[in-house]
């Protein structure tokens, strides 16, 4: 029986949070309801935007993320995770505030690539401008050449697909954001990417493996697999 209690520090955004929960369910080997993990989710969409804080001196999300993390601690979770890649910029402060371990998605992605794609040299990343600016992928990925869309594509395709009027955070999971992300991803492939990372949890909601000819890594899939194996 899976007795571990998993906590999801969620709401950044809500659909990405729900998507991670579903991935945990799918990753769990069960024969009955009782075989599943107990999962506690605090989906707090009131947390200030992470990219705004990093790039434009907006309100820091740390206090609200910490409060959310502490809510899970009060309930008694054994391990936590954050279904928001940009929020990992603040993960040290968040981890210091609670006693349970928080899985670092970047560290797990690095382990996964080393184990499954050891010969890959160049990885393309689609992520928020906040994540790109922080250099988180450069910090955590070992000996890998990381490429991003150029500034124009980053703003007009990737950020529009995530934050735009018809973007994923507006509840649109259809053709418009998919088209923009496919265009940005295709250019990365043309520039030498052998592997693509969906470096924002919203991207994995629309961009799937069947849309590209190179492997796509969804960090939330890796997190789900990591959690159920702990």
Short mmCIF file of C-alpha atoms in Angstrom, two decimals:
data_model
loop_
_atom_site.label_atom_id
_atom_site.label_comp_id
_atom_site.label_asym_id
_atom_site.label_seq_id
_atom_site.Cartn_x
_atom_site.Cartn_y
_atom_site.Cartn_z
CA UNK A 1 0.00 0.00 0.00
CA UNK A 2 1.21 3.49 -0.84
CA UNK A 3 1.18 5.22 2.54
CA UNK A 4 3.19 8.31 1.59
CA UNK A 5 1.23 11.59 1.61
CA UNK A 6 2.07 13.81 -1.37
CA UNK A 7 1.56 17.57 -1.27
CA UNK A 8 1.10 19.76 -4.34
CA UNK A 9 1.94 23.45 -3.91
CA UNK A 10 -0.39 24.49 -6.68
CA UNK A 11 -2.34 27.20 -8.43
CA UNK A 12 0.49 28.37 -10.71
CA UNK A 13 -1.59 27.75 -12.81
CA UNK A 14 -4.65 25.74 -11.81
CA UNK A 15 -4.83 23.56 -14.93
CA UNK A 16 -1.16 22.65 -14.63
CA UNK A 17 -1.84 21.68 -11.01
CA UNK A 18 -4.75 19.44 -11.99
CA UNK A 19 -2.66 17.96 -14.79
CA UNK A 20 0.11 16.96 -12.39
CA UNK A 21 -2.41 15.30 -10.09
CA UNK A 22 -3.72 13.26 -13.01
CA UNK A 23 -0.17 12.28 -13.93
CA UNK A 24 0.41 11.04 -10.36
CA UNK A 25 -2.75 8.94 -10.60
CA UNK A 26 -1.70 7.47 -13.96
CA UNK A 27 1.83 6.76 -12.72
CA UNK A 28 0.60 4.79 -9.70
CA UNK A 29 0.28 1.03 -10.05
CA UNK A 30 -3.01 0.04 -8.44
CA UNK A 31 -5.68 -2.63 -8.26
CA UNK A 32 -8.11 -0.63 -6.13
CA UNK A 33 -8.82 2.93 -4.98
CA UNK A 34 -7.04 2.22 -1.72
CA UNK A 35 -3.78 1.58 -3.55
CA UNK A 36 -3.49 5.23 -4.60
CA UNK A 37 -1.47 7.81 -2.72
CA UNK A 38 -3.16 10.35 -0.54
CA UNK A 39 -2.55 13.65 -2.32
CA UNK A 40 -3.15 17.02 -0.67
CA UNK A 41 -3.49 19.93 -3.10
CA UNK A 42 -3.48 23.59 -2.14
CA UNK A 43 -4.25 25.31 -5.42
CA UNK A 44 -3.63 28.99 -4.71
CA UNK A 45 -4.06 31.04 -7.91
CA UNK A 46 -3.77 34.25 -5.86
CA UNK A 47 0.03 33.83 -5.75
CA UNK A 48 1.60 36.79 -7.63
CA UNK A 49 2.92 36.07 -11.12
CA UNK A 50 6.45 34.71 -11.03
CA UNK A 51 7.63 36.16 -14.34
CA UNK A 52 6.37 39.62 -13.36
CA UNK A 53 8.36 39.38 -10.13
CA UNK A 54 11.56 38.23 -11.83
CA UNK A 55 11.56 40.49 -14.89
CA UNK A 56 9.58 43.57 -13.93
CA UNK A 57 10.07 44.00 -10.18
CA UNK A 58 6.53 42.85 -9.48
CA UNK A 59 5.33 41.61 -6.12
CA UNK A 60 7.35 38.66 -4.87
CA UNK A 61 5.41 35.39 -4.80
CA UNK A 62 7.59 33.87 -2.08
CA UNK A 63 5.45 34.73 0.96
CA UNK A 64 2.31 33.32 -0.64
CA UNK A 65 4.06 30.20 -1.90
CA UNK A 66 5.52 29.64 1.57
CA UNK A 67 2.07 30.02 3.17
CA UNK A 68 0.72 27.48 0.73
CA UNK A 69 3.61 25.11 1.45
CA UNK A 70 3.06 25.49 5.20
CA UNK A 71 -0.63 24.66 4.81
CA UNK A 72 0.45 21.29 3.46
CA UNK A 73 2.90 20.85 6.32
CA UNK A 74 0.11 21.37 8.86
CA UNK A 75 -1.86 18.56 7.24
CA UNK A 76 1.17 16.29 7.39
CA UNK A 77 2.49 15.68 3.89
CA UNK A 78 5.65 13.61 3.52
CA UNK A 79 6.91 15.13 0.28
CA UNK A 80 5.97 18.13 -1.84
CA UNK A 81 6.23 19.38 -5.39
CA UNK A 82 5.59 22.60 -7.30
CA UNK A 83 3.90 22.35 -10.72
CA UNK A 84 5.43 25.62 -11.91
CA UNK A 85 8.91 25.71 -13.37
CA UNK A 86 9.43 29.46 -12.92
CA UNK A 87 8.67 29.14 -9.19
CA UNK A 88 11.77 26.98 -8.81
CA UNK A 89 13.76 30.20 -8.92
CA UNK A 90 12.58 30.60 -5.32
CA UNK A 91 12.79 26.94 -4.28
CA UNK A 92 15.59 27.40 -1.74
CA UNK A 93 13.52 29.91 0.25
CA UNK A 94 10.45 27.70 0.01
CA UNK A 95 12.33 24.58 1.11
CA UNK A 96 13.83 26.39 4.10
CA UNK A 97 10.33 27.21 5.33
CA UNK A 98 9.07 23.62 5.65
CA UNK A 99 10.40 20.38 7.10
CA UNK A 100 9.26 18.02 4.32
CA UNK A 101 11.37 17.66 1.14
CA UNK A 102 10.25 19.45 -2.02
CA UNK A 103 11.15 17.72 -5.27
CA UNK A 104 13.22 19.96 -7.54
CA UNK A 105 11.90 19.53 -11.09
CA UNK A 106 15.12 20.81 -12.66
CA UNK A 107 17.27 18.29 -10.80
CA UNK A 108 14.94 15.47 -11.81
CA UNK A 109 14.98 16.55 -15.47
CA UNK A 110 18.78 16.54 -15.39
CA UNK A 111 18.83 13.00 -13.96
CA UNK A 112 16.31 11.86 -16.55
CA UNK A 113 18.29 13.22 -19.49
CA UNK A 114 21.55 11.72 -18.21
CA UNK A 115 19.88 8.33 -17.77
CA UNK A 116 17.83 8.23 -20.97
CA UNK A 117 19.55 10.53 -23.46
CA UNK A 118 23.26 10.45 -22.52
CA UNK A 119 24.39 11.21 -26.08
CA UNK A 120 22.22 14.30 -26.57
CA UNK A 121 24.32 17.44 -26.85
CA UNK A 122 21.79 20.17 -27.69
CA UNK A 123 18.46 20.64 -25.94
CA UNK A 124 15.79 23.14 -26.95
CA UNK A 125 13.72 24.77 -24.21
CA UNK A 126 10.34 26.46 -24.40
CA UNK A 127 9.71 28.34 -21.15
CA UNK A 128 8.50 31.64 -19.76
CA UNK A 129 10.80 34.61 -20.18
CA UNK A 130 11.17 34.59 -16.40
CA UNK A 131 12.58 31.07 -16.42
CA UNK A 132 14.85 31.85 -19.36
CA UNK A 133 16.16 34.99 -17.63
CA UNK A 134 16.99 33.17 -14.40
CA UNK A 135 19.26 30.65 -16.12
CA UNK A 136 17.72 27.76 -14.20
CA UNK A 137 18.27 25.28 -16.99
CA UNK A 138 21.91 26.31 -17.31
CA UNK A 139 22.27 25.93 -13.55
CA UNK A 140 20.90 22.41 -13.33
CA UNK A 141 21.56 20.65 -16.65
CA UNK A 142 25.01 19.06 -16.83
CA UNK A 143 27.22 19.55 -19.89
CA UNK A 144 24.36 20.27 -22.28
CA UNK A 145 24.09 23.01 -24.87
CA UNK A 146 20.77 24.74 -24.21
CA UNK A 147 19.06 26.79 -26.91
CA UNK A 148 16.00 29.01 -26.69
CA UNK A 149 13.85 30.83 -29.24
CA UNK A 150 15.20 34.20 -30.33
CA UNK A 151 13.78 37.27 -28.60
CA UNK A 152 11.09 37.82 -31.23
CA UNK A 153 9.81 34.25 -31.12
CA UNK A 154 10.07 34.18 -27.33
CA UNK A 155 7.70 37.13 -26.99
CA UNK A 156 5.45 36.67 -30.02
CA UNK A 157 5.11 32.91 -29.91
CA UNK A 158 6.04 31.37 -26.55
CA UNK A 159 4.81 34.12 -24.23
CA UNK A 160 1.73 34.73 -26.36
CA UNK A 161 0.93 31.02 -26.27
CA UNK A 162 1.12 31.10 -22.47
CA UNK A 163 -0.08 34.58 -21.46
CA UNK A 164 -1.81 35.99 -24.56
CA UNK A 165 -5.50 36.73 -25.06
CA UNK A 166 -5.89 33.28 -26.59
CA UNK A 167 -3.18 31.74 -24.44
CA UNK A 168 -3.17 28.74 -22.17
CA UNK A 169 -3.47 30.75 -18.94
CA UNK A 170 -6.67 32.23 -20.37
CA UNK A 171 -8.11 28.74 -20.55
CA UNK A 172 -7.40 28.11 -24.23
CA UNK A 173 -5.96 24.69 -24.99
CA UNK A 174 -6.79 24.69 -28.69
CA UNK A 175 -5.13 25.39 -32.01
CA UNK A 176 -3.95 28.97 -31.39
CA UNK A 177 -1.42 28.30 -28.60
CA UNK A 178 -0.49 24.97 -30.17
CA UNK A 179 0.32 26.62 -33.49
CA UNK A 180 2.54 29.22 -31.81
CA UNK A 181 4.41 26.63 -29.77
CA UNK A 182 4.88 24.30 -32.74
CA UNK A 183 6.35 27.16 -34.76
CA UNK A 184 8.78 28.05 -31.97
CA UNK A 185 9.71 24.41 -31.41
CA UNK A 186 10.24 23.76 -35.12
CA UNK A 187 12.78 26.58 -35.27
CA UNK A 188 14.65 25.07 -32.34
CA UNK A 189 14.82 21.77 -34.19
CA UNK A 190 16.12 23.60 -37.26
CA UNK A 191 18.77 25.18 -35.03
CA UNK A 192 20.01 21.80 -33.85
CA UNK A 193 17.83 20.77 -30.91
CA UNK A 194 17.89 16.99 -30.46
CA UNK A 195 15.47 17.07 -27.56
CA UNK A 196 12.82 19.56 -26.40
CA UNK A 197 11.90 20.42 -22.82
CA UNK A 198 8.45 21.81 -22.07
CA UNK A 199 9.95 24.27 -19.63
CA UNK A 200 6.65 25.74 -18.49
CA UNK A 201 3.94 23.52 -17.01
CA UNK A 202 1.29 25.11 -19.24
CA UNK A 203 3.16 24.15 -22.41
CA UNK A 204 2.76 20.45 -21.70
CA UNK A 205 -1.02 20.92 -21.69
CA UNK A 206 -1.06 21.51 -25.46
CA UNK A 207 2.28 20.53 -27.01
CA UNK A 208 2.48 16.74 -27.19
CA UNK A 209 4.97 14.21 -28.52
CA UNK A 210 2.98 13.69 -31.72
CA UNK A 211 3.55 17.32 -32.67
CA UNK A 212 7.34 16.99 -33.05
CA UNK A 213 9.81 14.55 -34.56
CA UNK A 214 12.26 14.84 -31.66
CA UNK A 215 11.60 13.63 -28.09
CA UNK A 216 9.69 16.03 -25.83
CA UNK A 217 10.34 15.98 -22.10
CA UNK A 218 7.51 17.11 -19.84
CA UNK A 219 9.03 17.83 -16.41
CA UNK A 220 5.69 17.18 -14.72
CA UNK A 221 5.65 13.65 -16.11
CA UNK A 222 9.08 13.13 -14.57
CA UNK A 223 7.94 14.61 -11.25
CA UNK A 224 4.94 12.28 -11.14
CA UNK A 225 7.13 9.25 -11.82
CA UNK A 226 9.63 10.40 -9.19
CA UNK A 227 6.97 10.89 -6.53
CA UNK A 228 5.43 7.45 -6.90
CA UNK A 229 8.83 5.74 -6.79
CA UNK A 230 10.08 7.44 -3.61
#
